[in-house]
Amino acid sequence: KESQAFRVQFSQLVLADHYAESFAAAFLVAKELGLKNTEIATALEKHFQLPPGRASLIAGKNHSWILDSSYNASSMFSMVELAKELPLKKTARRYALLGDMREFGEETEWFHKKLAKIANEGFDLIVLVGPAMAKYCYPILRKKSATEIILASDCFAAAEEFQHILQKDDLLLVKGSQNTLFLE
């Protein structure tokens, strides 16, 4: 079959590239069932939802935006890249609140060090929370990044860092594992 362009637009979600494969599969199944492109797009836009804390764009303090992906650390790299690439107004700043990635067991060190390389540029401030961030990510970012890096003791200290700096159109990415970090 020939390839077809398919566009779906969500108003309150900012989805990483890996969602495209799921939507493509849903599209193909719907086409086989005889639905038209507009019917498929409308159904997805109307009914597709993610649980709270997964790629949700919510209004923040002072008319800023929070990209809340705090449910777990899966897709950490793609969400960090996405937050760096989103088009913002010229005066807007990008911030990241990143917590430990606790799903990786023996690979924890490797994942946190890789994150340090990915998050090294593109943000005006990065606040890190958790012992793995302190041990593996913070030392690398502190040495190599021109970005301001803060290691917060917990979620409350992290929130305090952003309390007075968020301004209109700023973007704050919140990403990490939920287990005892409470970034949500």
GROMACS .gro file of C-alpha atoms in nm:
model
  184
    1LYS     CA    1   0.000   0.000   0.000
    2GLU     CA    2   0.113   0.355  -0.057
    3SER     CA    3   0.217   0.567   0.240
    4GLN     CA    4  -0.029   0.813   0.387
    5ALA     CA    5   0.020   1.127   0.591
    6PHE     CA    6  -0.172   1.127   0.916
    7ARG     CA    7  -0.192   1.415   1.163
    8VAL     CA    8  -0.328   1.406   1.517
    9GLN     CA    9  -0.319   1.708   1.747
   10PHE     CA   10  -0.350   1.699   2.126
   11SER     CA   11  -0.399   2.021   2.321
   12GLN     CA   12  -0.277   1.913   2.665
   13LEU     CA   13  -0.011   1.654   2.583
   14VAL     CA   14   0.345   1.683   2.459
   15LEU     CA   15   0.437   1.342   2.329
   16ALA     CA   16   0.779   1.202   2.250
   17ASP     CA   17   0.849   1.043   1.912
   18HIS     CA   18   0.798   0.687   2.033
   19TYR     CA   19   0.420   0.746   2.051
   20ALA     CA   20   0.415   0.777   1.671
   21GLU     CA   21   0.452   0.400   1.633
   22SER     CA   22   0.146   0.335   1.852
   23PHE     CA   23  -0.060   0.588   1.661
   24ALA     CA   24   0.055   0.441   1.330
   25ALA     CA   25  -0.056   0.096   1.443
   26ALA     CA   26  -0.394   0.230   1.557
   27PHE     CA   27  -0.430   0.412   1.225
   28LEU     CA   28  -0.360   0.096   1.023
   29VAL     CA   29  -0.606  -0.111   1.223
   30ALA     CA   30  -0.874   0.159   1.186
   31LYS     CA   31  -0.810   0.181   0.809
   32GLU     CA   32  -0.855  -0.197   0.782
   33LEU     CA   33  -1.186  -0.156   0.962
   34GLY     CA   34  -1.294   0.095   0.698
   35LEU     CA   35  -1.262   0.423   0.887
   36LYS     CA   36  -1.164   0.745   0.712
   37ASN     CA   37  -0.855   0.947   0.809
   38THR     CA   38  -1.066   1.227   0.958
   39GLU     CA   39  -1.269   0.979   1.165
   40ILE     CA   40  -0.952   0.819   1.299
   41ALA     CA   41  -0.791   1.152   1.386
   42THR     CA   42  -1.107   1.278   1.556
   43ALA     CA   43  -1.145   0.959   1.760
   44LEU     CA   44  -0.782   0.966   1.875
   45GLU     CA   45  -0.792   1.337   1.961
   46LYS     CA   46  -1.116   1.293   2.153
   47HIS     CA   47  -1.042   0.969   2.337
   48PHE     CA   48  -0.666   0.924   2.375
   49GLN     CA   49  -0.557   0.993   2.732
   50LEU     CA   50  -0.255   0.925   2.943
   51PRO     CA   51  -0.266   0.885   3.320
   52PRO     CA   52  -0.158   1.192   3.522
   53GLY     CA   53   0.216   1.252   3.525
   54ARG     CA   54   0.277   1.128   3.172
   55ALA     CA   55   0.360   1.394   2.913
   56SER     CA   56   0.090   1.630   3.040
   57LEU     CA   57   0.120   1.999   2.966
   58ILE     CA   58  -0.030   2.194   3.254
   59ALA     CA   59  -0.050   2.561   3.340
   60GLY     CA   60   0.211   2.664   3.595
   61LYS     CA   61   0.268   2.962   3.819
   62ASN     CA   62   0.284   3.307   3.654
   63HIS     CA   63   0.147   3.172   3.325
   64SER     CA   64   0.440   2.932   3.283
   65TRP     CA   65   0.406   2.576   3.154
   66ILE     CA   66   0.488   2.250   3.328
   67LEU     CA   67   0.560   1.944   3.119
   68ASP     CA   68   0.465   1.689   3.382
   69SER     CA   69   0.617   1.353   3.306
   70SER     CA   70   0.681   1.267   3.669
   71TYR     CA   71   0.509   0.929   3.676
   72ASN     CA   72   0.824   0.731   3.603
   73ALA     CA   73   1.167   0.768   3.450
   74SER     CA   74   1.097   0.568   3.136
   75SER     CA   75   1.152   0.779   2.825
   76MET     CA   76   1.369   1.019   3.030
   77PHE     CA   77   1.609   1.079   2.743
   78SER     CA   78   1.339   1.145   2.483
   79MET     CA   79   1.147   1.379   2.715
   80VAL     CA   80   1.464   1.579   2.794
   81GLU     CA   81   1.538   1.608   2.422
   82LEU     CA   82   1.178   1.703   2.350
   83ALA     CA   83   1.178   1.974   2.619
   84LYS     CA   84   1.495   2.119   2.467
   85GLU     CA   85   1.344   2.128   2.118
   86LEU     CA   86   0.995   2.263   2.187
   87PRO     CA   87   0.945   2.602   2.028
   88LEU     CA   88   0.910   2.870   2.294
   89LYS     CA   89   0.868   3.244   2.281
   90LYS     CA   90   1.195   3.435   2.259
   91THR     CA   91   1.179   3.553   2.622
   92ALA     CA   92   1.089   3.213   2.765
   93ARG     CA   93   1.335   3.001   2.959
   94ARG     CA   94   1.368   2.624   2.989
   95TYR     CA   95   1.404   2.450   3.321
   96ALA     CA   96   1.433   2.085   3.420
   97LEU     CA   97   1.353   1.915   3.748
   98LEU     CA   98   1.501   1.567   3.716
   99GLY     CA   99   1.477   1.290   3.970
  100ASP     CA  100   1.643   0.952   4.008
  101MET     CA  101   1.574   0.683   3.751
  102ARG     CA  102   1.502   0.386   3.973
  103GLU     CA  103   1.385   0.134   3.717
  104PHE     CA  104   1.727   0.033   3.588
  105GLY     CA  105   1.887  -0.176   3.863
  106GLU     CA  106   2.250  -0.255   3.784
  107GLU     CA  107   2.241  -0.012   3.490
  108THR     CA  108   2.156   0.287   3.714
  109GLU     CA  109   2.502   0.442   3.693
  110TRP     CA  110   2.516   0.416   3.314
  111PHE     CA  111   2.169   0.572   3.265
  112HIS     CA  112   2.241   0.865   3.498
  113LYS     CA  113   2.576   0.937   3.334
  114LYS     CA  114   2.414   0.926   2.991
  115LEU     CA  115   2.145   1.165   3.113
  116ALA     CA  116   2.417   1.409   3.223
  117LYS     CA  117   2.548   1.412   2.866
  118ILE     CA  118   2.201   1.464   2.718
  119ALA     CA  119   2.090   1.735   2.964
  120ASN     CA  120   2.425   1.914   2.947
  121GLU     CA  121   2.287   2.188   2.718
  122GLY     CA  122   1.954   2.349   2.642
  123PHE     CA  123   1.826   2.444   2.986
  124ASP     CA  124   1.860   2.765   3.186
  125LEU     CA  125   1.851   2.574   3.515
  126ILE     CA  126   1.851   2.206   3.611
  127VAL     CA  127   1.749   2.093   3.957
  128LEU     CA  128   1.834   1.733   4.048
  129VAL     CA  129   1.674   1.523   4.322
  130GLY     CA  130   1.775   1.186   4.458
  131PRO     CA  131   2.085   0.992   4.561
  132ALA     CA  132   2.157   0.850   4.212
  133MET     CA  133   2.136   1.200   4.061
  134ALA     CA  134   2.374   1.323   4.332
  135LYS     CA  135   2.620   1.040   4.281
  136TYR     CA  136   2.628   1.002   3.901
  137CYS     CA  137   2.466   1.296   3.722
  138TYR     CA  138   2.548   1.600   3.937
  139PRO     CA  139   2.930   1.566   3.927
  140ILE     CA  140   2.931   1.547   3.547
  141LEU     CA  141   2.690   1.835   3.497
  142ARG     CA  142   2.870   2.050   3.754
  143LYS     CA  143   3.199   2.008   3.564
  144LYS     CA  144   3.082   2.024   3.204
  145SER     CA  145   2.764   2.227   3.186
  146ALA     CA  146   2.737   2.602   3.143
  147THR     CA  147   2.384   2.566   3.281
  148GLU     CA  148   2.320   2.635   3.648
  149ILE     CA  149   2.290   2.300   3.828
  150ILE     CA  150   2.134   2.264   4.173
  151LEU     CA  151   2.121   1.947   4.378
  152ALA     CA  152   1.809   1.962   4.594
  153SER     CA  153   1.770   1.755   4.908
  154ASP     CA  154   1.407   1.663   4.832
  155CYS     CA  155   1.101   1.762   4.629
  156PHE     CA  156   1.018   2.052   4.863
  157ALA     CA  157   1.363   2.207   4.825
  158ALA     CA  158   1.336   2.155   4.448
  159ALA     CA  159   0.997   2.329   4.438
  160GLU     CA  160   1.142   2.619   4.634
  161GLU     CA  161   1.406   2.670   4.365
  162PHE     CA  162   1.133   2.735   4.108
  163GLN     CA  163   0.893   2.921   4.338
  164HIS     CA  164   1.004   3.272   4.243
  165ILE     CA  165   1.170   3.237   3.903
  166LEU     CA  166   0.897   3.096   3.679
  167GLN     CA  167   0.770   3.363   3.443
  168LYS     CA  168   0.525   3.388   3.158
  169ASP     CA  169   0.582   3.126   2.886
  170ASP     CA  170   0.870   2.951   3.070
  171LEU     CA  171   0.876   2.572   3.044
  172LEU     CA  172   0.955   2.339   3.333
  173LEU     CA  173   1.009   1.970   3.256
  174VAL     CA  174   0.945   1.744   3.557
  175LYS     CA  175   1.074   1.390   3.506
  176GLY     CA  176   1.184   1.110   3.737
  177SER     CA  177   1.073   0.803   3.929
  178GLN     CA  178   0.787   0.841   4.175
  179ASN     CA  179   0.927   0.604   4.435
  180THR     CA  180   0.992   0.830   4.740
  181LEU     CA  181   1.091   1.134   4.530
  182PHE     CA  182   0.739   1.283   4.506
  183LEU     CA  183   0.811   1.501   4.204
  184GLU     CA  184   0.448   1.474   4.110
   0.00000   0.00000   0.00000
